């Protein structure tokens, strides 16, 4: 039985976000590691947490994952608009192809917030999702 | 003294095949329970000195199996649904984690599909034995 992979999930979601044209037009990219001199605004895939929900014969992991938006526009409007796109892309997203040996069973929005970071100029929007993955071939 | 992982406890459903019936594990179960019940007649006479006694070896015994889990396979779920509807007694088998095995003809007396919007679609299952139950250590 394959071990659950945080990286596979992260890449699965990063792929979904990066493939959306509306979101791509608003941000400089969707990153795991943000390259130096990346222009604002951008989206990062944040911390993930996996918990086992396996049953007889089926390996299931519940994942809580965070997506962050960084914006240096004046006010929260830009960060909020990008979060709305993240929500549109990921809420109830489906993947027909399995990624990295896992199938996405379902993904749901769990909460979000926007705050001004201590530098006084960068807004950080955070959005949490809960997803369930099934390990294939287990 | 050996202890065993409960994930080794498997509930299997017979496929009605002839001459050899195959048993398939019911996938998606999170919890499985097997219980034997018996209702022996009570003996009430003066020799009991006011204490209830049971008539030994008498009464009706039955096996009850219940399970709860995640709806996982269309084929398996359809089979359980069909058996719940037709009410016929069919063969089921339970592999216990210690290597023991229970075989019983059972009727599906309860089958429930459950869904909470933030979770996975689930099911609960109740089986009641019809006829003799065999235990193989």
mmCIF file of C-alpha atoms in Angstrom:
data_model
loop_
_atom_site.group_PDB
_atom_site.id
_atom_site.type_symbol
_atom_site.label_atom_id
_atom_site.label_comp_id
_atom_site.label_asym_id
_atom_site.label_seq_id
_atom_site.Cartn_x
_atom_site.Cartn_y
_atom_site.Cartn_z
ATOM 1 C CA UNK A 1 0.000 0.000 0.000
ATOM 2 C CA UNK A 2 1.538 3.240 -1.157
ATOM 3 C CA UNK A 3 2.331 5.824 1.441
ATOM 4 C CA UNK A 4 0.275 8.986 1.335
ATOM 5 C CA UNK A 5 2.214 11.812 -0.350
ATOM 6 C CA UNK A 6 1.825 15.438 0.630
ATOM 7 C CA UNK A 7 3.787 16.449 -2.439
ATOM 8 C CA UNK A 8 1.445 14.590 -4.814
ATOM 9 C CA UNK A 9 -1.555 16.406 -3.338
ATOM 10 C CA UNK A 10 0.182 19.727 -3.508
ATOM 11 C CA UNK A 11 1.088 19.214 -7.156
ATOM 12 C CA UNK A 12 -2.445 18.032 -7.916
ATOM 13 C CA UNK A 13 -3.888 21.285 -6.582
ATOM 14 C CA UNK A 14 -1.158 23.494 -7.946
ATOM 15 C CA UNK A 15 -1.880 22.025 -11.380
ATOM 16 C CA UNK A 16 -5.596 22.812 -11.063
ATOM 17 C CA UNK A 17 -4.914 26.404 -10.018
ATOM 18 C CA UNK A 18 -2.187 26.996 -12.603
ATOM 19 C CA UNK A 19 -4.418 25.724 -15.412
ATOM 20 C CA UNK A 20 -7.114 28.319 -14.769
ATOM 21 C CA UNK A 21 -6.798 31.200 -17.253
ATOM 22 C CA UNK A 22 -8.767 33.741 -15.206
ATOM 23 C CA UNK A 23 -6.561 33.161 -12.177
ATOM 24 C CA UNK A 24 -3.399 33.088 -14.301
ATOM 25 C CA UNK A 25 -4.262 36.528 -15.713
ATOM 26 C CA UNK A 26 -4.396 37.986 -12.199
ATOM 27 C CA UNK A 27 -1.278 36.513 -10.590
ATOM 28 C CA UNK A 28 2.362 36.018 -11.504
ATOM 29 C CA UNK A 29 2.186 32.314 -10.668
ATOM 30 C CA UNK A 30 1.188 29.491 -8.346
ATOM 31 C CA UNK A 31 4.154 28.271 -6.351
ATOM 32 C CA UNK A 32 5.383 25.844 -3.766
ATOM 33 C CA UNK A 33 8.728 27.611 -3.392
ATOM 34 C CA UNK A 34 8.471 31.239 -4.475
ATOM 35 C CA UNK A 35 11.406 32.308 -6.690
ATOM 36 C CA UNK A 36 13.279 35.480 -5.848
ATOM 37 C CA UNK A 37 11.950 38.696 -7.346
ATOM 38 C CA UNK A 38 8.536 37.172 -8.078
ATOM 39 C CA UNK A 39 6.099 39.944 -8.729
ATOM 40 C CA UNK A 40 3.028 40.407 -6.573
ATOM 41 C CA UNK A 41 0.369 39.170 -6.476
ATOM 42 C CA UNK A 42 1.020 35.432 -6.408
ATOM 43 C CA UNK A 43 -0.422 32.255 -4.953
ATOM 44 C CA UNK A 44 1.381 29.648 -2.870
ATOM 45 C CA UNK A 45 0.370 26.206 -1.755
ATOM 46 C CA UNK A 46 0.850 26.185 1.992
ATOM 47 C CA UNK A 47 0.934 23.648 4.772
ATOM 48 C CA UNK A 48 -0.842 20.349 4.394
ATOM 49 C CA UNK A 49 -1.942 17.892 7.035
ATOM 50 C CA UNK A 50 -3.026 14.332 6.346
ATOM 51 C CA UNK A 51 -5.081 12.083 8.597
ATOM 52 C CA UNK A 52 -5.869 8.455 8.015
ATOM 53 C CA UNK A 53 -9.486 7.488 7.328
ATOM 54 C CA UNK A 54 -8.842 4.060 5.865
ATOM 55 C CA UNK A 55 -11.405 1.279 5.923
ATOM 56 C CA UNK A 56 -11.340 -2.417 5.118
ATOM 57 C CA UNK A 57 -9.730 -2.644 1.702
ATOM 58 C CA UNK A 58 -9.613 1.084 0.986
ATOM 59 C CA UNK A 59 -6.825 3.495 1.908
ATOM 60 C CA UNK A 60 -8.300 6.961 2.425
ATOM 61 C CA UNK A 61 -6.554 10.077 3.681
ATOM 62 C CA UNK A 62 -8.282 13.265 4.726
ATOM 63 C CA UNK A 63 -6.116 16.261 3.926
ATOM 64 C CA UNK A 64 -6.393 19.759 5.225
ATOM 65 C CA UNK A 65 -4.547 22.105 2.924
ATOM 66 C CA UNK A 66 -3.888 25.792 2.817
ATOM 67 C CA UNK A 67 -3.600 28.103 -0.146
ATOM 68 C CA UNK A 68 -2.112 31.568 0.368
ATOM 69 C CA UNK A 69 -2.434 34.697 -1.699
ATOM 70 C CA UNK A 70 0.100 37.537 -1.381
ATOM 71 C CA UNK A 71 -0.875 40.979 -2.630
ATOM 72 C CA UNK A 72 0.682 44.427 -2.362
ATOM 73 C CA UNK A 73 -2.263 46.315 -3.817
ATOM 74 C CA UNK A 74 -3.806 49.084 -1.748
ATOM 75 C CA UNK A 75 -6.398 47.411 0.411
ATOM 76 C CA UNK A 76 -7.786 43.912 0.516
ATOM 77 C CA UNK A 77 -9.786 43.964 -2.701
ATOM 78 C CA UNK A 78 -7.144 42.312 -4.885
ATOM 79 C CA UNK A 79 -6.398 39.521 -2.389
ATOM 80 C CA UNK A 80 -10.118 38.934 -1.962
ATOM 81 C CA UNK A 81 -10.689 38.681 -5.715
ATOM 82 C CA UNK A 82 -7.865 36.148 -6.093
ATOM 83 C CA UNK A 83 -9.207 34.098 -3.178
ATOM 84 C CA UNK A 84 -12.570 34.034 -4.933
ATOM 85 C CA UNK A 85 -10.890 32.501 -7.980
ATOM 86 C CA UNK A 86 -9.066 29.951 -5.845
ATOM 87 C CA UNK A 87 -12.422 29.025 -4.330
ATOM 88 C CA UNK A 88 -14.064 28.748 -7.738
ATOM 89 C CA UNK A 89 -11.319 26.454 -9.046
ATOM 90 C CA UNK A 90 -10.930 24.168 -6.041
ATOM 91 C CA UNK A 91 -14.398 23.945 -4.498
ATOM 92 C CA UNK A 92 -15.873 20.586 -5.524
ATOM 93 C CA UNK A 93 -13.078 20.177 -8.086
ATOM 94 C CA UNK A 94 -12.862 16.811 -9.773
ATOM 95 C CA UNK A 95 -9.900 15.134 -11.345
ATOM 96 C CA UNK A 96 -10.540 12.431 -13.876
ATOM 97 C CA UNK A 97 -6.923 11.324 -13.949
ATOM 98 C CA UNK A 98 -5.259 9.934 -10.889
ATOM 99 C CA UNK A 99 -2.165 11.852 -9.821
ATOM 100 C CA UNK A 100 0.842 10.191 -8.265
ATOM 101 C CA UNK A 101 -1.104 7.035 -7.404
ATOM 102 C CA UNK A 102 -3.936 8.902 -5.705
ATOM 103 C CA UNK A 103 -7.462 9.784 -6.765
ATOM 104 C CA UNK A 104 -9.171 12.900 -5.500
ATOM 105 C CA UNK A 105 -12.442 11.772 -3.912
ATOM 106 C CA UNK A 106 -13.669 15.231 -3.055
ATOM 107 C CA UNK A 107 -12.547 18.665 -1.973
ATOM 108 C CA UNK A 108 -14.482 21.264 -0.005
ATOM 109 C CA UNK A 109 -13.883 24.801 1.143
ATOM 110 C CA UNK A 110 -13.304 24.991 4.909
ATOM 111 C CA UNK A 111 -12.567 28.646 5.662
ATOM 112 C CA UNK A 112 -10.519 31.713 4.812
ATOM 113 C CA UNK A 113 -9.098 34.973 6.127
ATOM 114 C CA UNK A 114 -7.214 38.019 4.887
ATOM 115 C CA UNK A 115 -4.731 39.911 7.006
ATOM 116 C CA UNK A 116 -2.150 42.666 6.645
ATOM 117 C CA UNK A 117 1.334 41.332 7.365
ATOM 118 C CA UNK A 118 3.715 43.069 9.728
ATOM 119 C CA UNK A 119 5.562 44.811 6.897
ATOM 120 C CA UNK A 120 2.453 47.002 6.606
ATOM 121 C CA UNK A 121 2.254 46.648 2.814
ATOM 122 C CA UNK A 122 1.596 42.978 2.044
ATOM 123 C CA UNK A 123 -1.816 41.419 2.372
ATOM 124 C CA UNK A 124 -1.977 37.701 2.935
ATOM 125 C CA UNK A 125 -5.151 35.831 2.095
ATOM 126 C CA UNK A 126 -5.444 32.276 3.373
ATOM 127 C CA UNK A 127 -7.964 29.685 2.303
ATOM 128 C CA UNK A 128 -8.341 26.197 3.741
ATOM 129 C CA UNK A 129 -9.767 23.167 2.003
ATOM 130 C CA UNK A 130 -10.530 19.678 3.171
ATOM 131 C CA UNK A 131 -9.956 16.953 0.622
ATOM 132 C CA UNK A 132 -10.129 13.195 0.631
ATOM 133 C CA UNK A 133 -7.762 11.056 -1.377
ATOM 134 C CA UNK A 134 -7.968 7.409 -2.164
ATOM 135 C CA UNK A 135 -4.752 5.490 -2.637
ATOM 136 C CA UNK A 136 -5.088 3.505 -5.832
ATOM 137 C CA UNK A 137 -4.041 -0.095 -6.095
ATOM 138 C CA UNK A 138 -4.160 -0.483 -2.325
ATOM 139 C CA UNK B 1 -1.689 -14.338 24.776
ATOM 140 C CA UNK B 2 -2.205 -12.981 21.294
ATOM 141 C CA UNK B 3 -3.965 -9.801 20.458
ATOM 142 C CA UNK B 4 -5.099 -8.973 16.952
ATOM 143 C CA UNK B 5 -5.620 -6.018 14.732
ATOM 144 C CA UNK B 6 -9.323 -5.452 14.053
ATOM 145 C CA UNK B 7 -8.621 -4.652 10.412
ATOM 146 C CA UNK B 8 -8.091 -8.411 9.970
ATOM 147 C CA UNK B 9 -11.744 -9.002 10.827
ATOM 148 C CA UNK B 10 -13.494 -9.375 7.488
ATOM 149 C CA UNK B 11 -17.147 -9.727 6.583
ATOM 150 C CA UNK B 12 -17.604 -11.665 3.376
ATOM 151 C CA UNK B 13 -20.636 -12.044 1.196
ATOM 152 C CA UNK B 14 -21.327 -15.212 -0.805
ATOM 153 C CA UNK B 15 -21.937 -14.913 -4.532
ATOM 154 C CA UNK B 16 -24.555 -17.726 -4.697
ATOM 155 C CA UNK B 17 -22.240 -19.581 -7.066
ATOM 156 C CA UNK B 18 -22.733 -23.306 -7.666
ATOM 157 C CA UNK B 19 -21.210 -25.798 -7.177
ATOM 158 C CA UNK B 20 -18.578 -23.717 -5.384
ATOM 159 C CA UNK B 21 -19.646 -20.481 -3.788
ATOM 160 C CA UNK B 22 -17.053 -17.709 -3.685
ATOM 161 C CA UNK B 23 -16.966 -15.198 -0.840
ATOM 162 C CA UNK B 24 -16.027 -11.591 -1.414
ATOM 163 C CA UNK B 25 -14.952 -9.144 1.270
ATOM 164 C CA UNK B 26 -17.395 -6.300 1.810
ATOM 165 C CA UNK B 27 -15.116 -3.319 1.261
ATOM 166 C CA UNK B 28 -15.318 0.020 3.007
ATOM 167 C CA UNK B 29 -16.276 -1.257 6.450
ATOM 168 C CA UNK B 30 -14.973 0.741 9.403
ATOM 169 C CA UNK B 31 -16.589 -1.228 12.184
ATOM 170 C CA UNK B 32 -17.896 -4.766 12.305
ATOM 171 C CA UNK B 33 -19.787 -6.411 15.148
ATOM 172 C CA UNK B 34 -20.854 -10.007 15.580
ATOM 173 C CA UNK B 35 -23.017 -11.071 18.470
ATOM 174 C CA UNK B 36 -24.832 -14.201 19.542
ATOM 175 C CA UNK B 37 -28.017 -13.863 21.481
ATOM 176 C CA UNK B 38 -30.142 -16.452 23.223
ATOM 177 C CA UNK B 39 -33.396 -16.181 25.082
ATOM 178 C CA UNK B 40 -33.585 -19.180 27.404
ATOM 179 C CA UNK B 41 -36.819 -19.873 29.214
ATOM 180 C CA UNK B 42 -36.819 -18.864 32.848
ATOM 181 C CA UNK B 43 -37.519 -21.426 35.515
ATOM 182 C CA UNK B 44 -39.497 -20.141 38.456
ATOM 183 C CA UNK B 45 -40.005 -22.558 41.268
ATOM 184 C CA UNK B 46 -39.412 -22.733 44.993
ATOM 185 C CA UNK B 47 -36.025 -24.486 44.608
ATOM 186 C CA UNK B 48 -34.578 -21.277 43.278
ATOM 187 C CA UNK B 49 -35.026 -19.612 46.640
ATOM 188 C CA UNK B 50 -36.253 -16.477 44.962
ATOM 189 C CA UNK B 51 -33.516 -16.402 42.309
ATOM 190 C CA UNK B 52 -34.252 -16.668 38.617
ATOM 191 C CA UNK B 53 -32.887 -19.767 36.899
ATOM 192 C CA UNK B 54 -32.463 -20.477 33.185
ATOM 193 C CA UNK B 55 -33.515 -23.715 31.551
ATOM 194 C CA UNK B 56 -30.194 -25.060 30.334
ATOM 195 C CA UNK B 57 -29.777 -25.879 26.663
ATOM 196 C CA UNK B 58 -33.150 -24.470 25.771
ATOM 197 C CA UNK B 59 -34.198 -21.342 24.003
ATOM 198 C CA UNK B 60 -33.518 -19.894 20.605
ATOM 199 C CA UNK B 61 -30.048 -18.664 19.668
ATOM 200 C CA UNK B 62 -29.294 -16.325 16.819
ATOM 201 C CA UNK B 63 -26.366 -14.518 15.319
ATOM 202 C CA UNK B 64 -26.475 -10.838 14.551
ATOM 203 C CA UNK B 65 -23.903 -9.066 12.413
ATOM 204 C CA UNK B 66 -23.720 -5.347 12.026
ATOM 205 C CA UNK B 67 -21.299 -3.162 10.151
ATOM 206 C CA UNK B 68 -20.749 0.462 9.361
ATOM 207 C CA UNK B 69 -18.536 1.955 6.732
ATOM 208 C CA UNK B 70 -17.998 3.874 3.548
ATOM 209 C CA UNK B 71 -19.973 3.028 0.422
ATOM 210 C CA UNK B 72 -17.189 1.873 -1.839
ATOM 211 C CA UNK B 73 -18.097 -0.357 -4.735
ATOM 212 C CA UNK B 74 -21.114 -0.035 -6.956
ATOM 213 C CA UNK B 75 -21.299 -3.792 -7.462
ATOM 214 C CA UNK B 76 -21.074 -4.638 -3.758
ATOM 215 C CA UNK B 77 -23.519 -1.910 -2.738
ATOM 216 C CA UNK B 78 -26.021 -3.018 -5.372
ATOM 217 C CA UNK B 79 -25.789 -6.591 -4.131
ATOM 218 C CA UNK B 80 -26.466 -5.561 -0.532
ATOM 219 C CA UNK B 81 -29.335 -3.356 -1.646
ATOM 220 C CA UNK B 82 -30.850 -6.219 -3.650
ATOM 221 C CA UNK B 83 -30.566 -8.604 -0.711
ATOM 222 C CA UNK B 84 -32.152 -6.057 1.591
ATOM 223 C CA UNK B 85 -35.060 -5.807 -0.837
ATOM 224 C CA UNK B 86 -35.597 -9.505 -1.596
ATOM 225 C CA UNK B 87 -35.198 -10.663 2.013
ATOM 226 C CA UNK B 88 -33.827 -14.085 1.088
ATOM 227 C CA UNK B 89 -31.319 -15.795 3.364
ATOM 228 C CA UNK B 90 -27.876 -16.124 1.816
ATOM 229 C CA UNK B 91 -24.450 -17.232 2.915
ATOM 230 C CA UNK B 92 -22.118 -14.887 4.752
ATOM 231 C CA UNK B 93 -18.779 -15.555 6.319
ATOM 232 C CA UNK B 94 -16.807 -13.708 8.946
ATOM 233 C CA UNK B 95 -13.085 -14.123 9.238
ATOM 234 C CA UNK B 96 -12.010 -13.233 12.732
ATOM 235 C CA UNK B 97 -8.625 -11.678 13.314
ATOM 236 C CA UNK B 98 -7.498 -14.671 15.397
ATOM 237 C CA UNK B 99 -7.981 -17.017 12.418
ATOM 238 C CA UNK B 100 -11.443 -18.213 13.426
ATOM 239 C CA UNK B 101 -14.288 -18.290 10.959
ATOM 240 C CA UNK B 102 -18.026 -18.007 11.328
ATOM 241 C CA UNK B 103 -20.353 -19.213 8.598
ATOM 242 C CA UNK B 104 -24.023 -18.371 8.639
ATOM 243 C CA UNK B 105 -27.024 -18.043 6.425
ATOM 244 C CA UNK B 106 -28.338 -14.570 7.057
ATOM 245 C CA UNK B 107 -31.093 -12.224 6.059
ATOM 246 C CA UNK B 108 -30.378 -8.526 5.595
ATOM 247 C CA UNK B 109 -32.631 -6.939 8.208
ATOM 248 C CA UNK B 110 -31.262 -3.443 7.849
ATOM 249 C CA UNK B 111 -29.387 -1.537 5.167
ATOM 250 C CA UNK B 112 -28.948 2.179 5.382
ATOM 251 C CA UNK B 113 -27.157 4.715 3.197
ATOM 252 C CA UNK B 114 -25.950 7.799 4.986
ATOM 253 C CA UNK B 115 -24.487 11.054 3.817
ATOM 254 C CA UNK B 116 -23.290 14.146 5.627
ATOM 255 C CA UNK B 117 -22.433 16.862 3.155
ATOM 256 C CA UNK B 118 -18.838 17.319 4.348
ATOM 257 C CA UNK B 119 -18.053 13.616 4.565
ATOM 258 C CA UNK B 120 -18.105 10.426 2.562
ATOM 259 C CA UNK B 121 -21.230 8.523 1.632
ATOM 260 C CA UNK B 122 -21.616 5.692 4.087
ATOM 261 C CA UNK B 123 -23.728 2.678 4.863
ATOM 262 C CA UNK B 124 -24.794 0.583 7.797
ATOM 263 C CA UNK B 125 -25.719 -3.045 7.532
ATOM 264 C CA UNK B 126 -27.489 -5.465 9.848
ATOM 265 C CA UNK B 127 -27.710 -9.197 9.225
ATOM 266 C CA UNK B 128 -29.624 -11.765 11.245
ATOM 267 C CA UNK B 129 -28.901 -15.460 11.024
ATOM 268 C CA UNK B 130 -31.472 -17.876 9.686
ATOM 269 C CA UNK B 131 -30.612 -21.432 10.674
ATOM 270 C CA UNK B 132 -27.558 -22.980 12.261
ATOM 271 C CA UNK B 133 -24.328 -21.038 12.616
ATOM 272 C CA UNK B 134 -20.961 -22.764 12.442
ATOM 273 C CA UNK B 135 -17.771 -21.640 14.072
ATOM 274 C CA UNK B 136 -14.421 -22.933 12.886
ATOM 275 C CA UNK B 137 -11.424 -22.198 15.085
#
